[in-house]
Every structure is written in C-alpha cells, then in structure tokens.
Amino acid sequence: MSRMEDEDFRRRKIEEALEVKSLRRIISAYLNYPEAAEEDFRRYETYFRRLPPSHKALLSHLPSKFQKLRWCVSQNSYFIFEMLKAFDPPLDMSQDIDISSEQFVENVSDNHPFSGERNPFPCQRESSSGQMSSFKSDELRFGEGGNAVDGSPKAEPVYEEKKTEPLVESNTGNCSIGLAFDKKVENADGNNLKNGANHPALSSVCVSSPDWLDPALQLHVPLVDVDKVRCIIRNIVRDWASEGQIERDQCYKPILEELKRLFPDRAKGSPPACLVPGAGLGRLALEISCLGFISQGNEFSYYMMICSSFILNHTQTAKEWTIYPWVHSNCNSLSDSDQLRPVSVPDIHPASAGITEGFSMCGGDFVEVYNDPSQVGVWDAVVTCFFIDTAHNVVEYIEIISRVLKDGGVWINLGPLLYHFADMYNQEDDMSIELSLEDVKRVAIHYGFQIEKESTIETTYTTNSKSMMQNRYFAAFWTMRKKPLATTEQSIG
C-alpha cells in the first residue's frame, strides 16, 4: 500500500469513527430522555417541599401531578425504545472509536459533518437542523404495495438491499432503559398503577435489544442533546397526529394545491418528479407522493431520520402509538389535563396512504448530495417548507435548487427567514449569510427563476394548540419557474 493509499485509508477510518461516535451520541440522547425528565421532576418536588405548609395545602394536588408526568414520560420512553430497536444503523456501532492521531483528527473533524455541535436545533424549528446524517445519498424507499426497501441507488452502498420485516418482539432479555418506579403511580387518566414497570406498555420494553444498544456503548450527553429529543416528539405531532392537522393545513395544503394546479396530468406512466429538501419526519414528501408524484424527501438530521424511518417503515396501523408531547413544559398551560393529554400517532398508516411507486427518503446534507453532477436537471419540482433558512449560505441553496431543476421546472417555497446559524458566536469554522426576503428573491432571479405567484401565509410550527403562547410566522409563499438557459442571462444589479 502506497503512502497516499495508507493516508486515504486512515482518513476513511477516522471519518467512520467520528460518524460512529456522533451516532452513539444521538442514540444516547434518546436513551437519556427518561433520566433527564426524572431530574426535572425531582427538582419540581424539591421546590414543592420548600413551600410553607399553607401553600402546600393549596397545591396539594401537585405531588400527584408529578407522578402522572412520570407515567407520561415512561410512555414516551417506550415509544423511543421501540423506535431504536427497529433502527438499523448503517455503521458497526460496536467498533472501537478511539483515534490515535489527534492532529489527524483535527484535520478531518474541522469540516466533518458530525464534528461537534455545528448545527443549532431550535425547538420551534427542526425541519433540517441538528446533527448531520452520514447516509449521504442512501435512501429509505417505498415500492409497490408500500413495502419498505433500504437501498443506495446513487452512492457506494451503506445499506444493503433488503426488505424490512415487521419488528418481532420477544419477552426475554434485559431492559436497557430504566422505567420502574418504587412508588404508586397514577396514569394521566388518574387510574392507579402500582410500579410503573408492571404496566403492559412498560414491561414490553424489557425485550431483547440489538447489541449496539448495550448501555456500555452509551455516552454521557449534555442536556441540550436530550432537548432535541423532546423537540422530535413535538415534531411527531406536527407531521403524524390529528392534532397537527391545523399546522399541516396552514403549511402543506397550499403547497399541495399548487402542485395539483401546476401538474394536472400526473399519469402513472411518467409521473413528475418532486424533491423535498428538509423533509423532517416525511409527511409532506408522503403527501406529495400520494398526489401521483415521484417524491423524494431529503433530511440530514439523524434525530429526524431515525424517527421518520420508524413511522414510515415500521408502523402497522393508524394510531398505533400514544405519546405525551406537552409534559415537559409547565408554562402557559390552561390546565393540568391539557399538559398531560395523550396524542395518538400516526393519524394514518403510511404504507396504506396511496403512495406513488418511487417514494423515497434520502439522508444526507442537501449541498453534498444534490450538488452532484448526476442531479443536474433531474427534477420537475422542488418544494421547500421551512428549509431555506437552515443554510450557512442561502445563495448556495438557491443555486443548487436551480441546477437540479429541469428547464421550466418549478420551485415552491413556504417559510420564514429565521436563519439557523445567525447566533453561532465564536464558531470560526461556521458562517451564516442572512439575506432579506428582497435579496433572496433577487438572487433567485439571478439563477434563472421567474416569480409566478407569491403571498404571505400566517402559520405556526410545532405549537401546542392549547398553550397560552402561540408563536406565529408570517411565512413567504411563492412559486418560481426556472426559465430556459437562453433567457437567464441576468446578473445581480
């Protein structure tokens, strides 16, 4: 092996080790979710004990509420653990991730997509933020009949082609997530549960789990990582619960109506192809597929990809799971029952929704995946929903969107300009280009787009509908068409 080949081999091994370490960190964040919640509940109990007796008497229901919160978290933890068991990591998670050459690590990790906390993950916005996925252009695809297929059509395979079988549970094995409580616990409906671990939903957590979920492989993660898990739970409501229908009608419905208007003839013989960058948990991409498009969602957050894969590939029926997404905030609640209310997911069975053959979810960084020459002029439509402000350089996003569209193709966008990297202080390797809406449209015109339709749409994002606080966006909504090359010789003035 030559010196160059040896260095290339070492670099690949280091990159893989960094990816394994980052994926372990994300999985650890999911697994640390109940422990972090328990710290909160113990703090609430400490504050309650500090109250004078007269105040305790007024608030005598609070200890019972704290136990109900614990029960709700145990149900969320059950969902999370079942989701993780169904996840098939693209890497050998048991491998040694110690790296000997620190200098070499620095050279690689400075620009490595998994290095450090490079991407903010604001709780109001998770459509494309968080840790970057190592899936590159590997896909989770749906074929005829809604059977999920893992494949890698455009890059060196990380996943092997295989059918995904339904999860088969076993009643043996060790529980890797602590859910048992010594005290008498009440569920959210007020019914008594003696020892939470004896509840059927919790006992089935303690089943045989993959080796890579071994507690010995888990990492200590900061609370900010666990907070990303809480954000994912709220995103599930937005995309996959009946309660999220209001937001989906605000954000997704205008996009779907525009696609139907622009592509009235969606014959199955040659359906138009639509790309959905920043697809999050996949609902919008699925809805577009159900309209008769070849639809591909793109997402680079492993937090998102693990969850979307579980919902799209492994749910067996509608309303199969019950989660409690609002239990982590005591602020702005109208009542305790609102905070403790259950949400059933998914509201539809994805595989039975009527998807078009070719529906896929592509994991990877939008710039890395779609800047490839094979993507030039491939797509009839690009749909971006709460996405373009996730860029370090929004001009680069617009340039790539123009490049991947066919001449005459359309770009439909809906979202604000809450630039995700705008507040990344002291991060020399990061950049954030923050343009006004006027400048964004001017850049789009430079790259060959002609505005056909634009308006403002008022909407929310992962908002608790029963909260006293509702953050609202006045999002830009437009349809732009890519003009043929001969007519695009314009420049930014």
Short mmCIF file of C-alpha atoms in Angstrom, two decimals, residues 18-437:
data_model
loop_
_atom_site.label_atom_id
_atom_site.label_comp_id
_atom_site.label_asym_id
_atom_site.label_seq_id
_atom_site.Cartn_x
_atom_site.Cartn_y
_atom_site.Cartn_z
CA LEU A 18 -16.35 10.13 14.01
CA GLU A 19 -19.66 9.09 12.49
CA VAL A 20 -19.99 6.17 14.91
CA LYS A 21 -19.22 8.45 17.85
CA SER A 22 -21.76 11.01 16.71
CA LEU A 23 -24.44 8.40 16.09
CA ARG A 24 -23.77 6.92 19.53
CA ARG A 25 -24.23 10.40 20.96
CA ILE A 26 -27.60 10.79 19.22
CA ILE A 27 -28.76 7.36 20.34
CA SER A 28 -27.55 8.16 23.85
CA ALA A 29 -29.60 11.35 23.80
CA TYR A 30 -32.70 9.29 23.04
CA LEU A 31 -31.85 6.79 25.77
CA ASN A 32 -31.08 9.52 28.31
CA TYR A 33 -34.50 11.07 27.76
CA PRO A 34 -36.21 9.49 30.82
CA GLU A 35 -33.27 10.21 33.11
CA ALA A 36 -33.25 13.88 32.12
CA ALA A 37 -37.00 14.08 32.70
CA GLU A 38 -36.61 12.50 36.12
CA GLU A 39 -34.14 15.23 37.06
CA ASP A 40 -36.81 17.79 36.22
CA PHE A 41 -39.44 16.02 38.29
CA ARG A 42 -37.15 15.75 41.29
CA ARG A 43 -36.50 19.47 41.01
CA TYR A 44 -40.25 20.17 40.97
CA GLU A 45 -40.65 18.02 44.10
CA THR A 46 -37.79 19.86 45.83
CA TYR A 47 -39.43 23.21 45.14
CA PHE A 48 -42.74 21.91 46.44
CA ARG A 49 -41.15 20.72 49.68
CA ARG A 50 -39.75 24.22 50.24
CA LEU A 51 -43.21 25.78 50.31
CA PRO A 52 -44.72 26.83 53.62
CA PRO A 53 -47.43 24.46 54.90
CA SER A 54 -50.28 26.80 53.98
CA HIS A 55 -49.10 26.95 50.36
CA LYS A 56 -48.65 23.19 50.20
CA ALA A 57 -52.24 22.81 51.34
CA LEU A 58 -53.42 24.98 48.45
CA LEU A 59 -51.36 22.96 45.97
CA SER A 60 -51.86 19.52 47.46
CA HIS A 61 -52.57 18.04 44.00
CA LEU A 62 -49.04 18.72 42.71
CA PRO A 63 -47.34 15.54 44.03
CA SER A 64 -49.97 13.51 42.19
CA LYS A 65 -49.36 15.57 39.05
CA PHE A 66 -45.62 14.88 39.22
CA GLN A 67 -46.32 11.14 39.32
CA LYS A 68 -48.62 11.48 36.32
CA LEU A 69 -45.83 13.30 34.49
CA ARG A 70 -43.53 10.38 35.24
CA TRP A 71 -46.06 7.96 33.83
CA CYS A 72 -46.39 10.02 30.63
CA VAL A 73 -42.60 10.10 30.21
CA SER A 74 -42.49 6.33 30.65
CA GLN A 75 -44.92 6.00 27.72
CA ASN A 76 -42.77 8.33 25.58
CA SER A 77 -39.72 6.27 26.59
CA TYR A 78 -41.43 3.07 25.50
CA PHE A 79 -42.09 4.57 22.07
CA ILE A 80 -38.49 5.78 21.83
CA PHE A 81 -37.01 2.43 22.77
CA GLU A 82 -39.19 0.53 20.30
CA MET A 83 -38.13 3.03 17.65
CA LEU A 84 -34.45 2.48 18.43
CA LYS A 85 -34.83 -1.29 18.34
CA ALA A 86 -36.23 -1.01 14.83
CA PHE A 87 -33.37 1.22 13.65
CA ASP A 88 -30.74 -0.48 11.51
CA PRO A 89 -27.50 1.54 11.88
CA PRO A 90 -25.51 1.93 8.66
CA LEU A 91 -22.28 1.52 10.65
CA ASP A 92 -20.75 -1.05 13.00
CA MET A 93 -21.74 0.55 16.30
CA SER A 94 -19.60 -1.82 18.38
CA GLN A 95 -16.31 -0.79 16.79
CA ASP A 96 -13.54 0.94 18.73
CA ILE A 97 -13.82 4.69 18.19
CA ASP A 98 -10.54 5.65 19.83
CA ILE A 99 -8.36 7.55 17.37
CA SER A 100 -4.64 7.68 17.95
CA SER A 101 -3.54 10.67 15.89
CA GLU A 102 -5.06 13.78 17.42
CA GLN A 103 -3.55 16.03 14.77
CA PHE A 104 -5.04 13.90 12.05
CA VAL A 105 -8.39 14.01 13.80
CA GLU A 106 -8.26 17.80 13.87
CA ASN A 107 -7.57 17.93 10.15
CA VAL A 108 -10.57 15.74 9.44
CA SER A 109 -13.05 16.85 12.06
CA ASP A 110 -12.86 20.58 11.38
CA ASN A 111 -15.07 20.11 8.34
CA HIS A 112 -16.63 16.78 9.19
CA PRO A 113 -20.42 16.82 9.16
CA PHE A 114 -20.57 15.07 12.53
CA SER A 115 -17.96 17.09 14.35
CA GLY A 116 -19.10 18.99 17.41
CA GLU A 117 -22.32 20.94 17.83
CA ARG A 118 -22.23 22.50 14.41
CA ASN A 119 -25.97 22.80 13.88
CA PRO A 120 -28.44 24.51 16.21
CA PHE A 121 -31.65 22.65 16.91
CA PRO A 122 -34.20 25.28 17.97
CA CYS A 123 -37.34 23.79 19.49
CA GLN A 124 -39.63 25.77 17.23
CA ARG A 125 -37.80 24.64 14.12
CA GLU A 126 -36.37 21.20 13.43
CA SER A 127 -37.11 20.75 9.79
CA SER A 128 -33.49 20.44 8.86
CA SER A 129 -31.33 21.18 11.84
CA GLY A 130 -29.45 19.02 14.27
CA GLN A 131 -26.68 16.54 13.64
CA MET A 132 -25.94 15.79 10.03
CA SER A 133 -26.70 12.32 8.77
CA SER A 134 -23.99 10.11 7.32
CA PHE A 135 -26.48 8.46 4.98
CA LYS A 136 -25.21 10.65 2.11
CA SER A 137 -27.50 9.69 -0.78
CA ASP A 138 -28.66 6.40 0.66
CA GLU A 139 -32.41 6.01 0.65
CA LEU A 140 -35.32 4.56 2.51
CA ARG A 141 -37.59 3.78 -0.39
CA PHE A 142 -41.16 2.66 -0.78
CA GLY A 143 -42.05 0.47 -3.72
CA GLU A 144 -45.30 -1.07 -4.86
CA GLY A 145 -47.64 -2.10 -2.10
CA GLY A 146 -45.91 0.12 0.42
CA ASN A 147 -43.14 -2.37 1.23
CA ALA A 148 -40.16 -0.56 2.60
CA VAL A 149 -36.85 -1.17 0.92
CA ASP A 150 -33.49 0.11 2.09
CA GLY A 151 -31.18 0.86 -0.78
CA SER A 152 -28.35 3.02 -2.05
CA PRO A 153 -29.00 3.94 -5.66
CA LYS A 154 -26.59 6.81 -6.09
CA ALA A 155 -23.54 6.13 -3.94
CA GLU A 156 -21.40 3.38 -2.53
CA PRO A 157 -23.87 1.30 -0.55
CA VAL A 158 -24.13 1.76 3.16
CA TYR A 159 -27.33 -0.23 3.38
CA GLU A 160 -27.68 -3.49 1.54
CA GLU A 161 -30.83 -4.03 -0.48
CA LYS A 162 -33.30 -5.78 1.78
CA LYS A 163 -36.94 -5.95 2.73
CA THR A 164 -37.69 -4.52 6.15
CA GLU A 165 -39.61 -7.08 8.19
CA PRO A 166 -42.03 -6.07 10.95
CA LEU A 167 -40.46 -5.90 14.37
CA VAL A 168 -40.87 -9.21 16.20
CA GLU A 169 -40.91 -8.76 19.95
CA SER A 170 -39.55 -11.18 22.50
CA ASN A 171 -40.33 -11.38 26.18
CA THR A 172 -36.77 -12.20 27.16
CA GLY A 173 -33.68 -10.09 27.54
CA ASN A 174 -32.58 -7.17 29.63
CA CYS A 175 -34.16 -3.75 29.75
CA SER A 176 -31.70 -1.04 28.71
CA ILE A 177 -33.85 1.86 29.76
CA GLY A 178 -34.89 2.48 33.35
CA LEU A 179 -38.63 2.96 33.71
CA ALA A 180 -39.51 1.28 37.01
CA PHE A 181 -40.84 3.37 39.89
CA ASP A 182 -40.96 2.32 43.51
CA LYS A 183 -43.95 4.45 44.36
CA LYS A 184 -47.57 4.09 43.45
CA VAL A 185 -48.07 5.87 40.14
CA GLU A 186 -51.19 7.28 38.54
CA ASN A 187 -51.57 7.42 34.80
CA ALA A 188 -52.75 10.54 33.02
CA ASP A 189 -56.38 9.49 33.42
CA GLY A 190 -55.99 9.21 37.18
CA ASN A 191 -56.04 5.42 37.37
CA ASN A 192 -53.61 3.81 39.78
CA LEU A 193 -50.62 1.88 38.57
CA LYS A 194 -48.57 0.03 41.14
CA ASN A 195 -44.95 0.03 39.99
CA GLY A 196 -44.80 1.54 36.52
CA ALA A 197 -42.65 -1.31 35.18
CA ASN A 198 -45.54 -3.73 35.63
CA HIS A 199 -47.71 -1.84 33.20
CA PRO A 200 -48.06 -3.82 29.95
CA ALA A 201 -46.72 -0.96 27.87
CA LEU A 202 -43.62 -0.75 30.03
CA SER A 203 -42.94 -4.42 30.55
CA SER A 204 -42.66 -4.98 26.83
CA VAL A 205 -39.79 -2.50 26.74
CA CYS A 206 -37.65 -5.07 28.52
CA VAL A 207 -37.18 -7.24 25.47
CA SER A 208 -34.20 -8.50 23.60
CA SER A 209 -32.49 -5.48 22.06
CA PRO A 210 -29.71 -5.03 19.49
CA ASP A 211 -26.11 -5.26 20.70
CA TRP A 212 -25.47 -1.66 19.72
CA LEU A 213 -27.99 -0.56 22.38
CA ASP A 214 -25.75 -2.05 25.07
CA PRO A 215 -25.51 0.53 27.89
CA ALA A 216 -21.73 0.10 27.81
CA LEU A 217 -21.69 1.82 24.41
CA GLN A 218 -23.74 4.79 25.56
CA LEU A 219 -22.15 8.18 26.01
CA HIS A 220 -22.79 10.92 28.51
CA VAL A 221 -24.51 13.68 26.57
CA PRO A 222 -25.38 17.26 27.55
CA LEU A 223 -28.98 18.17 28.27
CA VAL A 224 -29.12 20.20 25.06
CA ASP A 225 -28.97 16.91 23.15
CA VAL A 226 -31.84 15.45 25.16
CA ASP A 227 -33.82 18.60 24.44
CA LYS A 228 -33.54 17.74 20.75
CA VAL A 229 -35.36 14.50 21.53
CA ARG A 230 -38.16 16.49 23.15
CA CYS A 231 -38.33 18.61 20.03
CA ILE A 232 -38.64 15.49 17.89
CA ILE A 233 -41.60 14.35 19.98
CA ARG A 234 -43.33 17.66 19.24
CA ASN A 235 -42.47 17.29 15.55
CA ILE A 236 -44.25 13.94 15.55
CA VAL A 237 -47.43 15.80 16.47
CA ARG A 238 -46.96 18.25 13.60
CA ASP A 239 -46.44 15.56 10.96
CA TRP A 240 -48.19 12.45 12.21
CA ALA A 241 -51.05 13.32 14.59
CA SER A 242 -54.59 14.51 14.05
CA GLU A 243 -53.76 17.40 16.37
CA GLY A 244 -51.15 18.58 13.85
CA GLN A 245 -53.70 18.82 11.04
CA ILE A 246 -54.19 22.55 11.61
CA GLU A 247 -50.48 23.25 11.04
CA ARG A 248 -50.36 20.88 8.09
CA ASP A 249 -53.31 22.70 6.55
CA GLN A 250 -51.51 26.01 7.07
CA CYS A 251 -48.16 24.87 5.64
CA TYR A 252 -48.62 21.78 3.49
CA LYS A 253 -52.05 22.36 1.96
CA PRO A 254 -51.08 25.50 -0.04
CA ILE A 255 -48.06 23.59 -1.42
CA LEU A 256 -50.13 20.54 -2.35
CA GLU A 257 -52.81 22.67 -4.00
CA GLU A 258 -50.15 24.48 -6.01
CA LEU A 259 -48.61 21.20 -7.17
CA LYS A 260 -52.01 19.93 -8.28
CA ARG A 261 -52.61 23.16 -10.22
CA LEU A 262 -49.21 23.12 -11.90
CA PHE A 263 -49.19 19.41 -12.75
CA PRO A 264 -52.78 18.50 -13.66
CA ASP A 265 -51.69 15.47 -15.71
CA ARG A 266 -49.88 13.11 -13.36
CA ALA A 267 -50.21 9.92 -15.37
CA LYS A 268 -48.75 6.85 -13.71
CA GLY A 269 -46.75 6.05 -16.85
CA SER A 270 -44.50 9.09 -16.42
CA PRO A 271 -45.25 10.88 -13.14
CA PRO A 272 -43.42 14.16 -12.47
CA ALA A 273 -40.53 14.04 -10.00
CA CYS A 274 -40.55 16.28 -6.92
CA LEU A 275 -37.69 16.84 -4.46
CA VAL A 276 -38.43 17.89 -0.86
CA PRO A 277 -35.27 19.11 0.94
CA GLY A 278 -35.52 19.40 4.70
CA ALA A 279 -38.27 16.77 4.76
CA GLY A 280 -38.13 16.29 8.53
CA LEU A 281 -40.35 13.37 9.53
CA GLY A 282 -41.52 12.82 5.98
CA ARG A 283 -45.22 13.72 5.96
CA LEU A 284 -45.06 16.39 3.25
CA ALA A 285 -42.98 14.14 0.97
CA LEU A 286 -45.50 11.34 1.51
CA GLU A 287 -48.47 13.62 0.76
CA ILE A 288 -46.78 14.70 -2.48
CA SER A 289 -46.26 11.06 -3.41
CA CYS A 290 -49.95 10.40 -2.78
CA LEU A 291 -50.77 13.09 -5.36
CA GLY A 292 -49.08 10.96 -8.02
CA PHE A 293 -45.55 12.36 -7.98
CA ILE A 294 -42.26 10.51 -7.73
CA SER A 295 -41.36 12.13 -4.42
CA GLN A 296 -38.03 12.16 -2.62
CA GLY A 297 -37.59 13.70 0.80
CA ASN A 298 -34.11 14.77 1.86
CA GLU A 299 -33.10 15.14 5.51
CA PHE A 300 -29.73 15.29 7.26
CA SER A 301 -30.72 15.12 10.93
CA TYR A 302 -30.19 11.64 12.32
CA TYR A 303 -32.67 12.54 15.06
CA MET A 304 -35.24 13.02 12.31
CA MET A 305 -34.15 10.11 10.14
CA ILE A 306 -34.38 7.53 12.93
CA CYS A 307 -37.90 8.65 13.78
CA SER A 308 -39.19 9.04 10.22
CA SER A 309 -37.85 5.62 9.27
CA PHE A 310 -39.71 4.07 12.19
CA ILE A 311 -43.01 5.73 11.33
CA LEU A 312 -42.77 5.14 7.58
CA ASN A 313 -41.36 1.61 7.66
CA HIS A 314 -42.49 0.00 10.89
CA THR A 315 -45.91 1.26 11.93
CA GLN A 316 -48.55 -1.40 11.36
CA THR A 317 -51.78 0.56 11.89
CA ALA A 318 -53.05 4.10 12.33
CA LYS A 319 -52.98 5.39 15.93
CA GLU A 320 -50.68 2.53 16.92
CA TRP A 321 -48.68 4.60 19.43
CA THR A 322 -49.58 7.04 22.18
CA ILE A 323 -47.21 9.81 23.20
CA TYR A 324 -47.41 12.74 25.61
CA PRO A 325 -45.63 15.61 23.84
CA TRP A 326 -46.51 18.51 26.13
CA VAL A 327 -45.37 17.20 29.53
CA HIS A 328 -42.01 18.95 29.51
CA SER A 329 -43.25 22.50 29.96
CA ASN A 330 -45.20 23.78 32.94
CA CYS A 331 -45.50 27.22 31.36
CA ASN A 332 -48.59 28.65 29.66
CA SER A 333 -50.79 25.63 30.44
CA LEU A 334 -54.52 26.27 30.67
CA SER A 335 -54.94 23.17 32.82
CA ASP A 336 -53.01 20.14 34.02
CA SER A 337 -55.17 17.92 31.81
CA ASP A 338 -54.06 19.88 28.73
CA GLN A 339 -50.41 19.38 29.66
CA LEU A 340 -50.97 15.66 30.28
CA ARG A 341 -53.15 14.93 27.26
CA PRO A 342 -52.25 11.95 25.06
CA VAL A 343 -51.71 12.11 21.31
CA SER A 344 -52.16 9.05 19.08
CA VAL A 345 -49.77 8.57 16.16
CA PRO A 346 -49.63 8.12 13.27
CA ASP A 347 -53.01 9.51 12.23
CA ILE A 348 -52.77 7.44 9.02
CA HIS A 349 -51.00 4.20 8.14
CA PRO A 350 -48.21 5.45 5.82
CA ALA A 351 -47.92 2.28 3.74
CA SER A 352 -51.69 2.34 3.06
CA ALA A 353 -51.89 6.05 2.20
CA GLY A 354 -51.75 5.55 -1.58
CA ILE A 355 -48.14 6.47 -2.28
CA THR A 356 -46.71 6.51 -5.79
CA GLU A 357 -44.04 3.94 -6.61
CA GLY A 358 -40.64 5.54 -6.16
CA PHE A 359 -41.36 7.41 -2.94
CA SER A 360 -38.09 7.70 -1.01
CA MET A 361 -36.34 9.40 1.88
CA CYS A 362 -32.76 10.37 1.11
CA GLY A 363 -30.43 11.00 4.05
CA GLY A 364 -27.57 13.46 3.74
CA ASP A 365 -26.56 17.08 3.53
CA PHE A 366 -28.54 18.86 0.81
CA VAL A 367 -25.47 20.58 -0.63
CA GLU A 368 -23.31 17.43 -0.67
CA VAL A 369 -25.97 15.15 -2.14
CA TYR A 370 -27.62 17.39 -4.74
CA ASN A 371 -24.53 19.27 -5.88
CA ASP A 372 -23.52 16.04 -7.61
CA PRO A 373 -23.44 16.19 -11.45
CA SER A 374 -25.90 13.28 -11.62
CA GLN A 375 -28.57 15.58 -10.15
CA VAL A 376 -28.42 18.28 -12.83
CA GLY A 377 -31.81 18.83 -14.48
CA VAL A 378 -33.41 15.79 -12.82
CA TRP A 379 -36.41 17.27 -11.01
CA ASP A 380 -39.68 18.71 -12.29
CA ALA A 381 -40.36 20.43 -8.98
CA VAL A 382 -38.53 21.33 -5.78
CA VAL A 383 -40.60 22.00 -2.66
CA THR A 384 -39.00 23.74 0.33
CA CYS A 385 -41.04 24.17 3.51
CA PHE A 386 -39.31 25.86 6.47
CA PHE A 387 -36.00 24.96 4.86
CA ILE A 388 -34.02 27.65 3.05
CA ASP A 389 -33.06 29.45 6.27
CA THR A 390 -31.26 26.32 7.50
CA ALA A 391 -28.38 27.18 5.16
CA HIS A 392 -24.99 28.51 6.09
CA ASN A 393 -25.12 30.17 2.67
CA VAL A 394 -28.63 30.59 1.30
CA VAL A 395 -27.21 31.65 -2.08
CA GLU A 396 -25.69 28.17 -2.42
CA TYR A 397 -29.05 26.57 -1.68
CA ILE A 398 -30.76 28.63 -4.38
CA GLU A 399 -28.01 27.87 -6.89
CA ILE A 400 -28.37 24.13 -6.30
CA ILE A 401 -32.17 24.26 -6.48
CA SER A 402 -31.85 25.95 -9.87
CA ARG A 403 -29.27 23.39 -11.02
CA VAL A 404 -31.31 20.30 -10.13
CA LEU A 405 -34.49 21.59 -11.76
CA LYS A 406 -35.32 20.91 -15.39
CA ASP A 407 -35.82 23.92 -17.64
CA GLY A 408 -39.37 25.01 -16.95
CA GLY A 409 -39.35 23.26 -13.57
CA VAL A 410 -40.94 24.94 -10.56
CA TRP A 411 -39.71 25.85 -7.10
CA ILE A 412 -42.44 26.14 -4.47
CA ASN A 413 -41.33 27.62 -1.14
CA LEU A 414 -43.06 28.34 2.15
CA GLY A 415 -41.30 29.54 5.27
CA PRO A 416 -39.73 32.41 7.23
CA LEU A 417 -36.11 33.54 7.28
CA LEU A 418 -35.12 32.52 10.80
CA TYR A 419 -31.51 31.80 9.87
CA HIS A 420 -30.39 28.87 11.99
CA PHE A 421 -26.73 29.85 12.24
CA ALA A 422 -27.27 33.54 12.89
CA ASP A 423 -26.45 33.22 16.60
CA MET A 424 -23.48 30.84 16.35
CA TYR A 425 -20.99 33.00 18.21
CA ASN A 426 -17.30 32.10 18.45
CA GLN A 427 -17.60 29.44 15.77
CA GLU A 428 -14.84 30.40 13.35
CA ASP A 429 -15.50 27.46 11.05
CA ASP A 430 -19.19 28.32 10.69
CA MET A 431 -20.69 31.05 8.59
CA SER A 432 -24.15 32.49 8.20
CA ILE A 433 -25.30 34.56 5.23
CA GLU A 434 -28.52 36.27 6.33
CA LEU A 435 -30.41 37.91 3.49
CA SER A 436 -33.65 39.84 3.48
CA LEU A 437 -36.59 38.42 1.57
#
